[in-house]
Coordinates of C-alpha atoms in Angstrom, one line a residue:
X19 CA -7.9 -66.5 -54.5
X20 CA -4.4 -67.2 -53.1
X21 CA -2.2 -70.1 -54.4
X22 CA -2.8 -72.2 -51.2
X23 CA -6.5 -72.5 -52.4
X24 CA -5.6 -73.7 -55.8
X25 CA -5.1 -77.2 -57.0
X26 CA -1.7 -77.5 -58.8
X27 CA -3.1 -80.2 -61.2
X28 CA -6.3 -78.2 -62.3
X29 CA -5.3 -74.6 -61.5
X30 CA -8.6 -74.2 -60.3
X31 CA -10.0 -73.7 -56.7
X32 CA -9.9 -76.9 -54.5
X33 CA -13.0 -79.2 -54.8
X34 CA -13.2 -82.1 -52.2
X35 CA -9.6 -81.2 -51.2
X36 CA -7.2 -84.0 -49.9
X37 CA -3.9 -83.8 -48.2
X38 CA -1.2 -86.5 -49.2
X39 CA 1.8 -87.4 -46.8
X40 CA 4.1 -84.6 -47.9
X41 CA 1.6 -82.1 -46.8
X42 CA 0.5 -80.8 -50.4
X43 CA -3.4 -80.5 -51.1
X44 CA -5.1 -81.4 -54.2
X45 CA -8.6 -82.0 -55.4
X46 CA -9.8 -85.4 -54.6
X47 CA -10.6 -86.2 -58.2
X48 CA -7.5 -84.9 -59.7
X49 CA -5.1 -86.8 -57.5
X50 CA -7.0 -89.9 -58.0
X51 CA -6.8 -89.8 -61.9
X52 CA -3.0 -88.7 -61.5
X53 CA -2.2 -91.5 -59.4
X54 CA -4.3 -94.1 -61.1
X55 CA -1.7 -93.7 -63.9
X56 CA 0.9 -95.1 -61.7
X57 CA -0.9 -98.2 -60.2
X58 CA 1.0 -100.5 -62.7
X59 CA 4.4 -99.5 -61.2
X60 CA 3.4 -99.3 -57.6
X61 CA 5.4 -95.7 -56.9
X62 CA 3.4 -92.6 -56.5
X63 CA 4.7 -89.1 -56.6
X64 CA 3.7 -85.7 -55.5
X65 CA 2.9 -83.7 -58.7
X66 CA 4.3 -80.5 -56.8
X67 CA 7.3 -81.4 -54.7
X68 CA 8.2 -84.9 -56.4
X69 CA 8.0 -86.9 -53.1
X70 CA 7.5 -90.5 -53.8
X71 CA 5.4 -92.9 -51.7
X72 CA 5.0 -96.7 -51.6
X73 CA 2.4 -98.0 -51.0
X74 CA -0.3 -95.5 -52.2
X75 CA -1.0 -93.3 -49.6
X76 CA -4.5 -93.1 -47.9
X77 CA -6.2 -89.9 -49.0
X78 CA -7.7 -87.9 -46.2
X79 CA -10.2 -85.0 -47.0
X80 CA -8.9 -81.7 -45.9
X81 CA -11.4 -78.9 -46.0
X82 CA -9.6 -75.1 -46.0
X83 CA -11.4 -72.5 -44.6
X84 CA -12.2 -70.5 -47.7
X85 CA -15.5 -68.8 -48.4
X86 CA -16.8 -71.5 -51.1
X87 CA -16.2 -74.3 -48.7
X88 CA -17.6 -72.6 -45.5
X89 CA -20.9 -74.5 -45.9
X90 CA -19.1 -78.0 -46.3
X91 CA -19.9 -80.4 -43.3
X92 CA -17.0 -82.5 -41.8
X93 CA -16.6 -85.5 -44.4
X94 CA -15.5 -88.9 -43.5
X95 CA -12.1 -90.4 -44.2
X96 CA -11.9 -92.2 -47.6
X97 CA -11.3 -95.8 -47.8
X98 CA -7.5 -96.6 -48.5
X99 CA -6.7 -97.6 -52.2
X100 CA -5.9 -101.1 -52.9
X101 CA -2.3 -101.9 -51.7
X102 CA -0.4 -103.6 -54.7
X103 CA 2.6 -104.7 -52.3
X104 CA 3.0 -105.9 -48.8
X105 CA 5.5 -104.3 -46.3
X106 CA 8.5 -106.6 -45.8
X107 CA 10.2 -106.8 -42.4
X108 CA 13.9 -107.2 -41.9
X109 CA 15.0 -110.7 -41.8
X110 CA 17.9 -110.1 -39.5
X111 CA 16.1 -108.2 -36.8
X112 CA 15.3 -110.0 -33.4
X113 CA 12.5 -109.2 -31.3
X114 CA 10.3 -106.6 -32.8
X115 CA 11.3 -106.5 -36.5
X116 CA 11.9 -103.3 -38.3
X117 CA 10.5 -102.5 -41.7
X118 CA 13.0 -103.3 -44.6
X119 CA 14.1 -100.7 -46.7
X120 CA 16.4 -102.8 -49.3
X121 CA 16.5 -106.5 -50.4
X122 CA 19.6 -108.2 -51.7
X123 CA 19.1 -110.3 -55.0
X124 CA 22.1 -112.4 -53.9
X125 CA 21.4 -113.1 -50.3
X126 CA 17.6 -113.0 -51.2
X127 CA 16.9 -111.5 -47.9
X128 CA 15.3 -108.3 -46.6
X129 CA 17.4 -105.6 -44.6
X130 CA 16.2 -102.7 -42.5
X131 CA 18.4 -99.3 -42.4
X132 CA 20.7 -100.9 -39.6
X133 CA 21.3 -104.4 -41.0
X134 CA 22.0 -103.3 -44.7
X135 CA 25.1 -101.2 -43.5
X136 CA 27.5 -104.3 -43.9
X137 CA 26.6 -104.2 -47.8
X138 CA 28.0 -101.0 -47.8
X139 CA 31.0 -101.2 -45.8
X140 CA 32.3 -104.7 -46.3
X141 CA 34.1 -105.9 -49.4
X142 CA 32.6 -109.3 -48.9
X143 CA 29.2 -107.9 -50.3
X144 CA 30.9 -105.8 -53.1
X145 CA 29.4 -107.8 -55.7
X146 CA 25.9 -108.2 -54.1
X147 CA 23.1 -106.5 -56.0
X148 CA 20.8 -104.1 -53.5
X149 CA 17.4 -102.9 -54.7
X150 CA 14.9 -100.8 -53.1
X151 CA 12.3 -102.8 -51.2
X152 CA 9.3 -103.5 -53.1
X153 CA 8.0 -106.6 -51.6
X154 CA 7.6 -110.1 -53.1
X155 CA 11.2 -110.9 -53.0
X156 CA 10.0 -114.3 -53.8
X157 CA 9.2 -113.3 -57.5
X158 CA 12.8 -112.3 -58.1
X159 CA 14.0 -116.0 -57.5
X160 CA 14.1 -118.4 -60.4
X161 CA 11.5 -121.1 -59.2
X162 CA 13.6 -123.9 -60.6
X163 CA 17.1 -123.0 -59.7
X164 CA 16.5 -120.9 -56.7
X165 CA 18.9 -118.3 -58.1
X166 CA 18.3 -114.5 -58.5
X167 CA 16.8 -113.4 -61.7
X168 CA 19.3 -111.3 -63.4
X169 CA 18.6 -111.9 -67.1
X170 CA 15.6 -111.3 -69.5
X171 CA 14.8 -113.9 -72.2
X172 CA 13.3 -111.9 -75.4
X173 CA 12.3 -115.0 -77.0
X174 CA 10.0 -116.0 -74.2
X175 CA 9.5 -112.5 -72.6
X176 CA 10.3 -113.5 -69.0
X177 CA 13.0 -113.1 -66.6
X178 CA 15.5 -115.8 -66.1
X179 CA 18.6 -116.7 -64.1
X180 CA 22.0 -117.7 -65.3
X181 CA 21.4 -121.4 -65.1
X182 CA 18.3 -121.1 -67.2
X183 CA 20.5 -120.3 -70.3
X184 CA 22.1 -123.6 -70.2
X185 CA 18.8 -125.7 -70.7
X186 CA 15.4 -124.1 -70.8
X187 CA 16.5 -121.1 -72.6
X188 CA 19.5 -122.3 -74.5
X189 CA 20.0 -120.7 -77.8
X190 CA 17.4 -117.8 -76.8
X191 CA 17.8 -114.2 -77.3
X192 CA 18.9 -113.3 -73.9
X193 CA 20.1 -109.8 -72.5
X194 CA 20.8 -108.4 -69.0
X195 CA 17.9 -107.3 -66.8
X196 CA 19.4 -103.8 -67.0
X197 CA 19.7 -103.7 -70.7
X198 CA 16.1 -105.0 -71.1
X199 CA 15.0 -102.4 -68.4
X200 CA 16.5 -99.6 -70.3
X201 CA 14.8 -100.4 -73.6
X202 CA 11.3 -101.2 -72.0
X203 CA 11.8 -97.8 -70.0
X204 CA 11.8 -96.0 -73.3
X205 CA 8.4 -97.5 -74.1
X206 CA 7.2 -96.5 -70.4
X207 CA 8.5 -93.0 -70.9
X208 CA 6.4 -92.7 -73.9
X209 CA 3.7 -94.3 -72.2
X210 CA 3.7 -92.2 -69.2
X211 CA 4.0 -89.0 -71.6
X212 CA 0.6 -90.3 -73.3
X213 CA -0.9 -90.7 -70.0
X214 CA 0.0 -87.3 -68.8
X215 CA -1.4 -86.0 -71.9
X216 CA -4.6 -87.9 -71.4
X217 CA -4.7 -86.5 -67.8
X218 CA -4.5 -82.9 -69.0
X219 CA -6.9 -83.5 -71.5
X220 CA -9.3 -85.1 -68.9
X221 CA -8.9 -82.3 -66.7
X222 CA -9.7 -79.9 -69.4
X223 CA -12.9 -81.9 -70.2
X224 CA -13.7 -81.8 -66.5
X225 CA -13.1 -78.2 -66.2
X226 CA -15.4 -77.5 -69.5
X227 CA -18.0 -79.9 -68.2
X228 CA -18.3 -78.4 -64.8
X229 CA -18.3 -74.9 -66.4
X230 CA -21.2 -75.9 -68.8
X231 CA -23.1 -77.4 -65.9
X232 CA -22.7 -74.1 -64.1
X233 CA -23.8 -72.4 -67.3
X234 CA -26.9 -74.8 -67.8
X235 CA -28.0 -74.0 -64.0
X236 CA -27.5 -70.2 -64.8
X237 CA -29.8 -70.7 -67.9
X238 CA -32.4 -72.8 -65.8
X239 CA -32.5 -69.9 -63.1
X240 CA -32.7 -67.2 -65.9
X241 CA -35.6 -69.1 -67.5
X242 CA -37.1 -69.7 -64.2
X243 CA -37.1 -65.8 -63.5
X244 CA -38.3 -65.0 -66.8
X245 CA -41.1 -67.4 -66.4
X246 CA -42.0 -65.9 -63.0
X247 CA -42.1 -62.3 -64.5
X248 CA -44.3 -63.4 -67.5
X249 CA -46.6 -65.3 -65.5
X250 CA -46.8 -62.5 -62.8
X251 CA -47.7 -60.2 -65.7
X252 CA -50.3 -62.6 -66.9
X253 CA -51.9 -62.6 -63.4
X254 CA -52.0 -58.7 -63.5
X255 CA -53.6 -59.0 -67.0
X256 CA -56.3 -61.4 -65.7
X257 CA -57.0 -59.0 -62.6
X258 CA -57.2 -56.3 -64.9
X259 CA -59.9 -58.0 -67.0
X260 CA -61.5 -59.1 -63.9
X261 CA -61.8 -55.6 -63.0
X262 CA -63.1 -54.5 -66.4
X263 CA -66.0 -57.3 -66.1
X264 CA -66.7 -56.3 -62.7
X265 CA -67.0 -52.7 -63.8
X266 CA -69.1 -53.9 -66.7
X267 CA -71.5 -55.6 -64.6
X268 CA -71.9 -52.6 -62.1
X269 CA -72.1 -50.3 -65.0
X270 CA -75.2 -52.4 -66.3
X271 CA -76.6 -52.9 -62.9
X272 CA -76.6 -49.1 -62.2
X273 CA -78.1 -48.1 -65.5
X274 CA -80.8 -50.8 -65.0
X275 CA -81.4 -49.2 -61.4
X276 CA -81.5 -45.7 -62.5
X277 CA -84.1 -46.7 -65.2
X278 CA -86.1 -48.6 -62.6
X279 CA -86.1 -45.6 -60.1
X280 CA -87.7 -43.4 -63.0
X281 CA -90.5 -46.1 -63.4
X282 CA -90.9 -46.4 -59.6
X283 CA -91.3 -42.5 -59.3
X284 CA -93.8 -42.3 -62.1
X285 CA -95.8 -45.3 -60.7
X286 CA -95.8 -43.7 -57.3
X287 CA -97.2 -40.4 -58.8
X288 CA -99.7 -42.2 -60.7
X289 CA -101.0 -44.0 -57.6
X290 CA -101.1 -40.8 -55.7
X291 CA -103.3 -39.2 -58.5
X292 CA -105.5 -42.1 -58.7
X293 CA -105.8 -42.2 -54.8
X294 CA -106.8 -38.4 -54.9
X295 CA -109.5 -39.2 -57.8
X296 CA -110.9 -42.0 -55.4
X297 CA -111.3 -39.6 -52.7
X298 CA -113.2 -37.0 -55.0
X299 CA -115.3 -39.9 -56.0
X300 CA -116.1 -41.0 -52.7
X301 CA -117.0 -37.6 -51.7
X302 CA -119.4 -37.1 -54.4
X303 CA -121.0 -40.3 -53.9
X304 CA -121.5 -39.7 -50.1
X305 CA -123.0 -36.2 -50.5
X306 CA -126.6 -35.6 -49.9
X307 CA -126.7 -32.2 -52.2
X308 CA -128.3 -33.5 -55.6
X309 CA -127.5 -30.5 -57.3
X310 CA -123.8 -30.6 -56.4
X311 CA -123.8 -34.3 -57.5
X312 CA -125.3 -33.6 -60.8
X313 CA -122.6 -30.4 -61.2
X314 CA -119.7 -32.7 -60.9
X315 CA -120.9 -35.8 -62.4
X316 CA -119.7 -35.1 -65.8
X317 CA -116.3 -34.4 -64.9
X318 CA -115.9 -37.4 -62.6
X319 CA -117.3 -39.9 -64.7
X320 CA -114.7 -40.0 -67.1
X321 CA -112.2 -42.9 -66.2
X322 CA -108.6 -42.0 -65.6
X323 CA -106.0 -42.2 -68.3
X324 CA -103.0 -44.4 -67.6
X325 CA -99.9 -42.4 -66.9
X326 CA -97.1 -45.2 -66.8
X327 CA -97.1 -48.3 -69.2
X328 CA -96.6 -51.6 -67.4
X329 CA -93.3 -52.5 -66.7
X330 CA -91.7 -56.1 -66.6
X331 CA -88.4 -57.4 -66.5
X332 CA -87.0 -58.5 -70.1
X333 CA -86.4 -62.2 -69.8
X334 CA -83.9 -62.1 -72.2
X335 CA -81.6 -59.9 -70.2
X336 CA -79.5 -61.8 -67.9
X337 CA -75.8 -61.4 -66.4
X338 CA -75.4 -65.0 -67.2
X339 CA -73.9 -64.3 -70.4
X340 CA -71.0 -62.4 -68.6
X341 CA -70.7 -65.7 -66.4
X342 CA -70.7 -67.8 -69.5
X343 CA -67.9 -65.6 -71.2
X344 CA -65.6 -65.7 -68.1
X345 CA -66.1 -69.5 -68.1
X346 CA -65.0 -69.7 -72.1
X347 CA -62.1 -67.3 -71.4
X348 CA -60.8 -69.7 -68.5
X349 CA -61.4 -72.7 -70.7
X350 CA -59.5 -71.4 -73.8
X351 CA -56.7 -70.3 -71.5
X352 CA -56.7 -73.7 -70.0
X353 CA -56.6 -75.4 -73.4
X354 CA -53.8 -72.9 -74.7
X355 CA -51.5 -73.7 -71.5
X356 CA -52.1 -77.6 -71.9
X357 CA -51.3 -77.5 -75.5
X358 CA -48.1 -75.4 -75.2
X359 CA -47.0 -77.2 -72.0
X360 CA -47.4 -80.4 -73.8
X361 CA -45.4 -79.2 -76.8
X362 CA -42.5 -77.5 -74.8
X363 CA -42.4 -80.7 -72.5
X364 CA -41.9 -82.8 -75.6
X365 CA -39.3 -80.5 -77.0
X366 CA -37.3 -80.8 -73.9
X367 CA -37.7 -84.4 -73.5
X368 CA -36.7 -85.3 -76.9
X369 CA -33.5 -83.3 -77.0
X370 CA -30.6 -85.1 -75.0
X371 CA -28.8 -83.1 -72.3
X372 CA -25.4 -84.8 -73.2
X373 CA -24.0 -85.9 -76.4
X374 CA -21.3 -88.9 -75.9
X375 CA -18.6 -89.3 -78.3
X376 CA -16.7 -92.5 -78.5
X377 CA -13.0 -92.1 -77.4
X378 CA -12.0 -94.2 -80.3
X379 CA -13.4 -91.8 -82.6
X380 CA -16.7 -91.8 -84.8
X381 CA -19.7 -89.9 -85.1
X382 CA -21.6 -88.3 -82.2
X383 CA -23.9 -90.7 -80.4
X384 CA -27.0 -89.6 -78.4
X385 CA -28.2 -91.4 -75.5
X386 CA -31.2 -93.8 -76.4
X387 CA -34.0 -95.1 -74.4
X388 CA -33.4 -98.8 -73.6
X389 CA -36.0 -101.1 -75.5
X390 CA -37.5 -103.3 -72.6
X391 CA -38.8 -106.8 -73.5
X392 CA -42.4 -106.4 -74.4
X393 CA -44.7 -109.2 -72.6
X394 CA -46.2 -111.5 -74.9
X395 CA -47.8 -114.4 -72.8
X396 CA -50.2 -113.9 -70.1
X397 CA -47.7 -115.0 -67.5
X398 CA -45.5 -112.2 -68.9
X399 CA -48.2 -109.5 -68.2
X400 CA -49.0 -111.3 -64.6
X401 CA -45.2 -110.1 -63.6
X402 CA -46.8 -106.5 -63.4
X403 CA -50.2 -107.4 -61.8
X404 CA -51.6 -104.6 -59.6
X405 CA -54.5 -104.8 -57.2
X406 CA -56.9 -102.1 -57.8
X407 CA -60.1 -100.8 -55.8
X408 CA -63.0 -98.6 -57.1
X409 CA -63.0 -95.2 -55.4
X410 CA -66.5 -94.5 -53.9
X411 CA -66.0 -90.8 -53.7
X412 CA -65.9 -90.9 -57.7
X413 CA -69.0 -93.3 -58.2
X414 CA -71.9 -92.0 -60.2
X415 CA -75.0 -91.8 -58.1
X416 CA -76.5 -95.0 -59.7
X417 CA -73.6 -97.2 -59.0
X418 CA -73.5 -99.7 -56.1
X419 CA -70.0 -101.0 -54.9
X420 CA -69.6 -104.5 -53.3
X421 CA -66.9 -107.2 -52.5
X422 CA -64.6 -104.7 -50.9
X423 CA -65.0 -102.0 -53.6
X424 CA -63.7 -104.6 -56.2
X425 CA -67.2 -104.8 -57.9
X426 CA -69.8 -102.2 -59.2
X427 CA -73.2 -102.7 -60.7
X428 CA -75.5 -100.0 -61.9
X429 CA -78.9 -99.5 -60.3
X430 CA -81.6 -97.4 -61.9
X431 CA -82.4 -96.0 -58.3
X432 CA -80.5 -93.3 -57.1
X433 CA -77.9 -94.0 -54.3
X434 CA -77.7 -91.5 -51.4
X435 CA -74.0 -90.7 -51.7
X436 CA -72.7 -87.5 -50.1
X437 CA -71.7 -84.5 -52.2
X438 CA -68.1 -84.7 -53.2
X439 CA -65.8 -82.8 -55.6
X440 CA -64.4 -85.8 -57.3
X441 CA -67.9 -87.5 -57.9
X442 CA -69.2 -87.8 -61.6
X443 CA -72.7 -86.3 -61.7
X444 CA -73.1 -86.4 -65.6
X445 CA -72.1 -89.9 -66.6
X446 CA -72.2 -93.3 -65.3
X447 CA -68.5 -93.6 -64.4
X448 CA -66.2 -94.4 -61.7
X449 CA -62.4 -94.3 -61.2
X450 CA -60.2 -96.4 -59.1
X451 CA -58.4 -95.2 -55.9
X452 CA -54.9 -96.2 -56.8
X453 CA -52.6 -93.6 -58.8
X454 CA -50.3 -95.3 -61.4
X455 CA -47.2 -93.6 -62.6
X456 CA -43.4 -94.3 -63.3
X457 CA -43.5 -98.1 -63.8
X458 CA -45.4 -100.9 -65.6
X459 CA -49.1 -102.1 -64.4
X460 CA -51.5 -104.7 -65.6
X461 CA -55.2 -105.5 -64.4
X462 CA -58.1 -107.4 -65.8
X463 CA -61.9 -106.8 -65.6
X464 CA -65.1 -108.7 -66.4
X465 CA -68.0 -106.7 -67.5
X466 CA -71.5 -107.1 -68.9
X467 CA -73.7 -104.5 -70.7
X468 CA -72.1 -101.9 -73.0
X469 CA -69.3 -100.2 -71.2
X470 CA -65.9 -98.3 -71.4
X471 CA -62.5 -99.0 -70.0
X472 CA -59.5 -96.9 -69.9
X473 CA -57.3 -94.6 -67.8
X474 CA -57.7 -90.9 -66.9
X475 CA -55.7 -87.9 -65.2
X476 CA -57.2 -87.1 -61.7
X477 CA -57.6 -83.5 -63.3
X478 CA -60.5 -84.8 -65.5
X479 CA -63.6 -82.9 -65.1
X480 CA -66.2 -84.6 -63.0
X481 CA -69.2 -82.1 -63.4
X482 CA -71.9 -82.0 -66.2
X483 CA -72.8 -83.7 -69.2
X484 CA -70.0 -82.5 -71.7
X485 CA -66.9 -83.7 -73.6
X486 CA -64.7 -82.8 -70.5
X487 CA -66.2 -85.4 -68.1
X488 CA -66.5 -88.3 -70.5
X489 CA -63.9 -91.0 -70.6
X490 CA -62.0 -90.9 -73.9
X491 CA -63.7 -87.5 -75.0
X492 CA -61.1 -85.0 -74.1
X493 CA -57.3 -85.0 -73.7
X494 CA -57.3 -86.1 -70.2
X495 CA -58.2 -89.7 -70.7
X496 CA -58.0 -92.7 -73.1
X497 CA -60.8 -95.5 -73.2
X498 CA -61.9 -98.6 -75.2
X499 CA -65.8 -98.7 -75.5
X500 CA -67.0 -102.3 -75.5
X501 CA -70.3 -103.6 -76.6
X502 CA -72.0 -106.6 -78.2
X503 CA -71.1 -105.3 -81.6
X504 CA -67.4 -104.8 -81.0
X505 CA -64.7 -102.1 -79.9
X506 CA -63.7 -98.7 -80.7
X507 CA -60.9 -96.6 -79.1
X508 CA -61.6 -93.2 -78.0
X509 CA -59.3 -90.2 -77.1
X510 CA -59.7 -86.5 -77.4
X511 CA -63.1 -86.8 -79.2
X512 CA -61.7 -89.0 -82.0
X513 CA -62.9 -92.6 -82.2
X514 CA -61.5 -95.4 -84.2
X515 CA -63.7 -98.7 -84.8
X516 CA -61.6 -101.9 -84.2
X517 CA -61.7 -104.9 -86.3
X518 CA -61.7 -107.5 -83.7
X519 CA -65.2 -109.0 -83.6
X520 CA -64.5 -111.6 -80.8
X521 CA -66.8 -111.1 -77.9
X522 CA -64.6 -110.9 -74.9
X523 CA -66.3 -110.5 -71.4
X524 CA -62.8 -110.2 -69.7
X525 CA -60.3 -107.5 -70.8
X526 CA -56.8 -107.1 -69.7
X527 CA -55.1 -103.6 -69.5
X528 CA -51.4 -103.1 -69.6
X529 CA -50.1 -99.7 -68.9
X530 CA -46.3 -98.7 -69.5
X531 CA -46.0 -95.6 -67.9
X532 CA -42.4 -95.0 -68.9
X533 CA -43.0 -96.2 -72.3
X534 CA -45.9 -93.8 -72.7
X535 CA -48.4 -96.4 -73.9
X536 CA -51.7 -98.3 -72.7
X537 CA -52.8 -101.4 -74.4
X538 CA -56.0 -103.4 -74.2
X539 CA -56.1 -107.4 -74.7
X540 CA -58.4 -110.1 -74.9
X541 CA -57.2 -112.8 -72.4
X542 CA -55.8 -115.6 -74.7
X543 CA -52.4 -117.5 -75.3
X544 CA -50.8 -115.8 -76.7
X545 CA -52.5 -112.4 -75.6
X546 CA -54.4 -110.8 -78.4
X547 CA -54.1 -107.0 -78.8
X548 CA -57.2 -104.9 -79.4
X549 CA -55.7 -101.5 -79.4
X550 CA -52.6 -99.4 -77.9
X551 CA -52.8 -96.0 -77.4
X552 CA -49.3 -94.2 -77.6
X553 CA -49.1 -90.8 -75.5
X554 CA -46.8 -88.6 -73.4
X555 CA -48.1 -89.1 -70.0
X556 CA -47.5 -86.1 -67.9
X557 CA -49.5 -86.8 -64.6
X558 CA -50.2 -90.0 -62.6
X559 CA -53.2 -92.1 -64.1
X560 CA -56.3 -93.8 -62.5
X561 CA -58.1 -96.7 -64.0
X562 CA -61.6 -95.5 -64.9
X563 CA -64.8 -97.4 -66.1
X564 CA -68.0 -96.4 -67.7
X565 CA -70.6 -98.8 -66.2
X566 CA -73.4 -100.4 -68.3
X567 CA -74.5 -103.1 -66.2
X568 CA -71.6 -104.5 -64.2
X569 CA -67.8 -104.4 -63.8
X570 CA -65.6 -106.5 -61.7
X571 CA -61.9 -106.2 -61.0
X572 CA -60.3 -109.5 -61.4
X573 CA -58.1 -111.0 -58.7
X574 CA -54.8 -111.7 -60.2
X575 CA -51.7 -113.9 -58.9
X576 CA -48.4 -111.7 -59.6
X577 CA -45.7 -113.9 -61.2
X578 CA -42.0 -113.1 -60.4

C-alpha cells in the first residue's frame, strides 16, 4: 500500500477517509479525535503540513480508489462541527464588507487586509496593539471602563484594564497579559503534550480493538467451518448407519424368503404326490374288475404320510424392532444435541466479550445485566398485559372453542377436527397462537376442574401419550398443576408440591423472557407468588393448558 493511502495519524490504511482544506487526507475518526483536543483554543492545524484553520473546517468524505474501498458507496457530507467563533467583518469597508483579518485592541475595531495597512505604515498607530481576528472583540473590552483589557489580575483570575487597578483591583497581584499568557502557556504546552500522548494511546487502543475484532471474526469463521465439517461427517455417519440398517433388513428379508421358498417347493411336491394318489384311488374305485380291486386294496388303503410340517409365521418375529431401534437412536441423538447445545449456549452467554477497565484505574469490570424493576402490584403486572387466543390447530379432539377462541371447554364427545401436525392427540391440551419472546408478558386465566397452565416451545411433541408431549414432563415446557387440593410445579419430569393452599380460580402468569423466568400468581394486592421457574429460554414460548373442565383467557386492560 502506498503512502497516499495511509493515514498520517494512525499509520494505517485510510478508514472513512476525509479531506481537510489543505488537501491532506486522514481517517475520519483520527482527525476528529485530534481536533477535539483543540476545541478549547479554537485554532486547528493539519497534523501533516501544520497549516492552521479557524473556524474548525467542515470535514468532507473522500473515498480514494483503492481496492479495499471499491465496494463503498458514495457517502453523504458530514455535518459541520460547531463553530466556536463568528466571522467578523471589517468596520471600515463600504458596500460589501470584507472579512476582517486583524483587530486592534486600542481602536477596538476590525480591519480587513486593505484597511489594516495604515497600522503598519503610519507612526500614528505605532503604539496600537494588533491581534489576529478571533471574533468577540467585545470580550476584549472592559465592561466598566470601556478600555482594552491589557492586564491580568492573579488575585481574581480575570483580565482587567489599566483603570481597574485604581479601584476594583487595587493592591491585587496584577501582571501584564503577555506575562500571564507566558506562564499559562507553559501549562497548556504540558496539557497539549498529555493530550497528544492520550491521542496516541487511543489510536493504539483503536488499532488493537479493530485487530481483535478481526481476529474474533476469523475465529468465528473458523468455528463455523469446523462445525460444518463435523456435522457433514456426522451426516455421512448417519447415512452409513442408515445403509447398514437397510442392509440388515434386506438380508433378513432375503433369508426369510429363501426359507419360505423351500417350504413352498416341498408343499407343492406333497400336493402333487397326494393328487397322484387321489387319481389312483379314483381309478380303483371306478373299476368293475373285482380281482384287480382286491389285489390293489392293501396298497391303497394306507393313509398317506405327511411330507412337510405345517408352516406358520412366528408372531414374535417382526421388523418393528428395527424401527424402534432407529427411533431410539434418533431420540438419543436429539437429547444429546439439546443438552450439549444448551451447555455451550450458557457458556458463551455467561462469558462477556469485552472487559471494561476504568480510565481512572481499578480492577477489571465486566458488563452486568441491568436489574429491572420487578412488578409488585397488579397494576404493575398489567403494564405487560398481552391478549392471547387459543390455537384451534393444537386443540385435543374433546375440546370445544368459543368466544373468539378465548374460552375452551372439554366435552366427552369427540369433535370432528381435521388432521393437523400441531394437534395434541394423546392429552387434553391446547396452546395459544401467539409466540412470546424477547420482552415481558402477563396474562390471566379462569379455570374449573383440575388443569395445568404453563408455557412451551413450539417444538414440544404433539403425538402420543408420553412424557415428550405432556406439559411440564419434558425440557420443552414448564407448567403449574392446579387442583382442589393445591398446586404443584412441573418441569422435565420433576415435580414440586407447593405450600400455598388458597383456592384460586384465577391465575396470573408473568413471563420475563429476557430475564429467563416464568412466574404464577394468585390475583390479590399485593400479588401472591405461587411459583417461579428460572430457565434459559432458547426459543419463542407459547402459553399452554391442560384442560380438566374449562379455561377462559381473561380480558385485561393494559396500563401505561
